[in-house]
Short mmCIF file of N, CA and C in Angstrom, two decimals:
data_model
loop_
_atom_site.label_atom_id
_atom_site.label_comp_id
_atom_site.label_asym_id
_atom_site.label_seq_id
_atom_site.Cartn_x
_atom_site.Cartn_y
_atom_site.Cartn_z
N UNK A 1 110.14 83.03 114.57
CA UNK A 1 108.72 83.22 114.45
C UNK A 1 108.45 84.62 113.92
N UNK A 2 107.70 84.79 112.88
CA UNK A 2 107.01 86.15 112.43
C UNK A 2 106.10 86.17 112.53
N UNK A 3 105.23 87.62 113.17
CA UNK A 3 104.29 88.02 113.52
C UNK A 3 103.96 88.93 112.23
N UNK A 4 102.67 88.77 111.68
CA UNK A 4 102.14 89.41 110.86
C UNK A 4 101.26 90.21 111.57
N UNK A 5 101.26 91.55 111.12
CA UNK A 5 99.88 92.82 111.66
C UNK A 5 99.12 93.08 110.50
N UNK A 6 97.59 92.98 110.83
CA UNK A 6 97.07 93.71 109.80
C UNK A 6 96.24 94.30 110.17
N UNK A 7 95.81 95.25 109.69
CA UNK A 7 94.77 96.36 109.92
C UNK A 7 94.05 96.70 109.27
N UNK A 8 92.58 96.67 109.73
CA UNK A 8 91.33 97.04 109.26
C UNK A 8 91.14 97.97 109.19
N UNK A 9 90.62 99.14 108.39
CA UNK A 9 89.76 100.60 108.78
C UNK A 9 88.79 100.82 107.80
N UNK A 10 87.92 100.76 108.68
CA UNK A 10 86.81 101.82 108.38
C UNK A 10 86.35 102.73 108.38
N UNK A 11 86.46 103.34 107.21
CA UNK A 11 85.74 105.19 107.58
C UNK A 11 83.70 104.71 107.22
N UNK A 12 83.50 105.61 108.33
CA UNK A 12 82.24 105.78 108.28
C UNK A 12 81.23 107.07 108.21
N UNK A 13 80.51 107.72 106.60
CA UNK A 13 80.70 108.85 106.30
C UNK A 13 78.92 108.97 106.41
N UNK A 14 78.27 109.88 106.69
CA UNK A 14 78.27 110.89 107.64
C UNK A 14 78.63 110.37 109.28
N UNK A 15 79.58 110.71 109.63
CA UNK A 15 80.26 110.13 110.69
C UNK A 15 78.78 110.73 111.53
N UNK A 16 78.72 112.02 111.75
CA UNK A 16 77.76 112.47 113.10
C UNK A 16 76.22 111.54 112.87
N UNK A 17 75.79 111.21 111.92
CA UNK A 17 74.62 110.37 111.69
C UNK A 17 74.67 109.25 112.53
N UNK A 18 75.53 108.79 111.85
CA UNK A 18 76.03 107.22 112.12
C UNK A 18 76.70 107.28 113.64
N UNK A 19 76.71 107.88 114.06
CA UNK A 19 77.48 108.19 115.52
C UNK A 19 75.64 108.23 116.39
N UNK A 20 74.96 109.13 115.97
CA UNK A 20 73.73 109.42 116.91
C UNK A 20 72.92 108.16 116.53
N UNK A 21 73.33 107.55 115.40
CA UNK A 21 72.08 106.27 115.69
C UNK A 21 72.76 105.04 116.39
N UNK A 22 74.31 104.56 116.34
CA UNK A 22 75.02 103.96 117.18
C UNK A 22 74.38 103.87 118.88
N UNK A 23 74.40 105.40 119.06
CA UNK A 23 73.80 105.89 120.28
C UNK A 23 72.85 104.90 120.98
N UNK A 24 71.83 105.04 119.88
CA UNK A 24 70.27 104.96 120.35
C UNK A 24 70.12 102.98 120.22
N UNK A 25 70.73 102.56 119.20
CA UNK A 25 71.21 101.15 119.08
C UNK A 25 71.76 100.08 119.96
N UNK A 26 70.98 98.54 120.19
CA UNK A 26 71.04 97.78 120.92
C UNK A 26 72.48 96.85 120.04
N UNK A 27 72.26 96.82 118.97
CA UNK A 27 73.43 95.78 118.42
C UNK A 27 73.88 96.93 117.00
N UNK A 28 74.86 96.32 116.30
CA UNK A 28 75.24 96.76 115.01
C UNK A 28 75.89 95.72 114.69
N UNK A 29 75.95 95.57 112.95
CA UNK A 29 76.38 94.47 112.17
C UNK A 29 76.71 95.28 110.58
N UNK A 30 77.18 94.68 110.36
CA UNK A 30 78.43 94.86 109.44
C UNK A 30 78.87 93.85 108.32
N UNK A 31 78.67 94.11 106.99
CA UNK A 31 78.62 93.35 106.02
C UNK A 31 79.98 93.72 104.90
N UNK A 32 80.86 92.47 105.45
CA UNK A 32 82.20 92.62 104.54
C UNK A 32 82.22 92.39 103.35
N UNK A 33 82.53 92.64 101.93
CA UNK A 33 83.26 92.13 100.98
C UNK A 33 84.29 91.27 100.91
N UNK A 34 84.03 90.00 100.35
CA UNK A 34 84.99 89.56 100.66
C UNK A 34 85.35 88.93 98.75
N UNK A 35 86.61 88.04 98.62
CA UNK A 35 86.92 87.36 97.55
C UNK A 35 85.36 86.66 96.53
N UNK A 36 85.59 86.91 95.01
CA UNK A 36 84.70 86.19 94.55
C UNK A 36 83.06 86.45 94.63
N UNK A 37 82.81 87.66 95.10
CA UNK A 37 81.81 88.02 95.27
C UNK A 37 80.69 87.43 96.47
N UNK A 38 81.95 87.16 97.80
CA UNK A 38 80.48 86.69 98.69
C UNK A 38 80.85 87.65 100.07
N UNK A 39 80.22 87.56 101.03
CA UNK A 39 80.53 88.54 102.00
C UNK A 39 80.06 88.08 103.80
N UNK A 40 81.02 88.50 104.26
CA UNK A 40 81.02 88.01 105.74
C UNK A 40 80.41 89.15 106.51
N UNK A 41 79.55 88.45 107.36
CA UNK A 41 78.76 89.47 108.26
C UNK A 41 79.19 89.61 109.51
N UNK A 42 79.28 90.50 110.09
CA UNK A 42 79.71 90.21 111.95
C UNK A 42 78.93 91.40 112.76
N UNK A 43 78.55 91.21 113.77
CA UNK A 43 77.59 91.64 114.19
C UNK A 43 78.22 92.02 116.24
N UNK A 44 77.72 92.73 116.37
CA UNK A 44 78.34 93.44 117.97
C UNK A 44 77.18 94.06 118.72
N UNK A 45 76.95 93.53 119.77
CA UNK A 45 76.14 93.95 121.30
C UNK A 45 76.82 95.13 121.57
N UNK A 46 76.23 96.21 121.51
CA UNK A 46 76.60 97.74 121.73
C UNK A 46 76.54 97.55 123.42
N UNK A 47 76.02 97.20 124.16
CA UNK A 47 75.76 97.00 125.57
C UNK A 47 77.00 97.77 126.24
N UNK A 48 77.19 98.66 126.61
CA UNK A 48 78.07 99.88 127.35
C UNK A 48 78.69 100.75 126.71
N UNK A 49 78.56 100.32 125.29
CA UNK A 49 79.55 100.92 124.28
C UNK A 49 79.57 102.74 124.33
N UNK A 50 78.30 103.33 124.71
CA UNK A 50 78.12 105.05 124.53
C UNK A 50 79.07 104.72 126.12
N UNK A 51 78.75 104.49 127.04
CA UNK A 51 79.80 104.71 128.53
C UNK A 51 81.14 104.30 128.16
N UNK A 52 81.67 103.64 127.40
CA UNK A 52 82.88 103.13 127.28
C UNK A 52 83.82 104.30 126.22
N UNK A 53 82.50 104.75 124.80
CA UNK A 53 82.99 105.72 124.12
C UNK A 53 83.63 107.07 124.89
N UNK A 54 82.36 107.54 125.54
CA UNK A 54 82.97 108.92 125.75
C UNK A 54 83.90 108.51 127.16
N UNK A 55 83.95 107.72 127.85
CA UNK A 55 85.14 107.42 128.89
C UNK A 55 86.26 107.76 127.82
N UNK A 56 87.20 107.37 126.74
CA UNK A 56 87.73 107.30 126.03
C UNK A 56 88.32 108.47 125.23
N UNK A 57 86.68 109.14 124.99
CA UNK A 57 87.16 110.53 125.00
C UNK A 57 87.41 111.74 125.77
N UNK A 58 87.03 111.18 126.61
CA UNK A 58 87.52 112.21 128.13
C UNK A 58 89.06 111.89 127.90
N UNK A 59 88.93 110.70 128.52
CA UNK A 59 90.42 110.61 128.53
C UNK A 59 91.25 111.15 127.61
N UNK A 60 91.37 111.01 125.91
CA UNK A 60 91.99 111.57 125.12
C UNK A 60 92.00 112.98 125.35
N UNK A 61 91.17 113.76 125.66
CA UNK A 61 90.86 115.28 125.78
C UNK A 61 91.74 115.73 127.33
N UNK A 62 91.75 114.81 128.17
CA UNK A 62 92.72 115.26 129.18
C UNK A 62 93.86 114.81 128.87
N UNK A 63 94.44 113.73 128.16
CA UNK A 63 95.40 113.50 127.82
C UNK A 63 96.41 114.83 127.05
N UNK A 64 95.51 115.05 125.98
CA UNK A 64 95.48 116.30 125.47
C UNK A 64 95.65 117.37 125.27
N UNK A 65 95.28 117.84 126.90
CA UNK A 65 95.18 119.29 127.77
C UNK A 65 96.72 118.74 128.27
N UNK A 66 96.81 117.71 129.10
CA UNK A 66 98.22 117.76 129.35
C UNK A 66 99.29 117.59 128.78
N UNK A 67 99.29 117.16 127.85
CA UNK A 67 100.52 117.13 126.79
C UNK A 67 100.65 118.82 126.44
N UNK A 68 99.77 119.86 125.91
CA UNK A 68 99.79 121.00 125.68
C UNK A 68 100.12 122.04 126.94
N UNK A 69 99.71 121.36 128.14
CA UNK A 69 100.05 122.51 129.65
C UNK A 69 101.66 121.55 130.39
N UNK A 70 101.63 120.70 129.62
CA UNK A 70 103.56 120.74 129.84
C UNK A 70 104.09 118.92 129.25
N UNK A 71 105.31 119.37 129.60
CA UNK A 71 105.54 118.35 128.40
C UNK A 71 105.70 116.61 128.76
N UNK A 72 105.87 116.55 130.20
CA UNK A 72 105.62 115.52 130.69
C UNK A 72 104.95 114.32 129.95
N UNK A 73 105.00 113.37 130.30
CA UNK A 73 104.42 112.47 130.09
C UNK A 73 103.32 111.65 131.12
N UNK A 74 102.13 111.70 130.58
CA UNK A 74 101.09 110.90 131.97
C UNK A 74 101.26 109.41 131.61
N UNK A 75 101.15 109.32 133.04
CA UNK A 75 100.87 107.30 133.28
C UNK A 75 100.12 106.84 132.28
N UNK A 76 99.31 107.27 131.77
CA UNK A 76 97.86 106.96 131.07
C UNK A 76 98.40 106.35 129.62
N UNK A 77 99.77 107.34 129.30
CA UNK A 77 100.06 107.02 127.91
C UNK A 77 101.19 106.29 127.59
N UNK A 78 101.44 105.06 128.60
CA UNK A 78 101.78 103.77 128.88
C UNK A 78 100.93 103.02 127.85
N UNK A 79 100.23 103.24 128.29
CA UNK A 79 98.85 102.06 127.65
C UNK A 79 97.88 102.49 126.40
N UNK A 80 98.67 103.64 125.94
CA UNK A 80 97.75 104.20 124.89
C UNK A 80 98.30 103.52 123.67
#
């Protein structure tokens, strides 16, 4: 059996714009390009998403601090 990975990315430019209206936002949607000139839409319920963001970045930022104040490894980055 082969497992194929693929990966999406999106850069999103003025990131800080687009970050403070995310914020203030009940849903966001998103309009793909796709083959042949037609395009797929998908759309997401922001509903915890600012509590879930910066949880995330706490975490990375202590992750962070401890990788730099010694060399250990935290539990945390099991699952990262």
């Amino acid at each position: 059996m082969k497992i194929k990975l693929f990966f999406n990315v999106f850069f999103i430019k003025p990131f800080d714009d687009v970050d403070n209206l995310i914020k203030q936002a009940n849903n966001v949607g998103f309009a793909v390009a796709m083959e042949e000139g037609t395009f797929k839409v998908v759309r997401f319920s922001l509903s915890g998403s600012t509590y879930a963001i910066e949880m995330m970045r706490l975490g990375a930022e202590m992750l962070n601090e401890s990788k730099s104040n010694n060399k250990l490894k935290m539990r945390s980055e099991e699952y990262l």
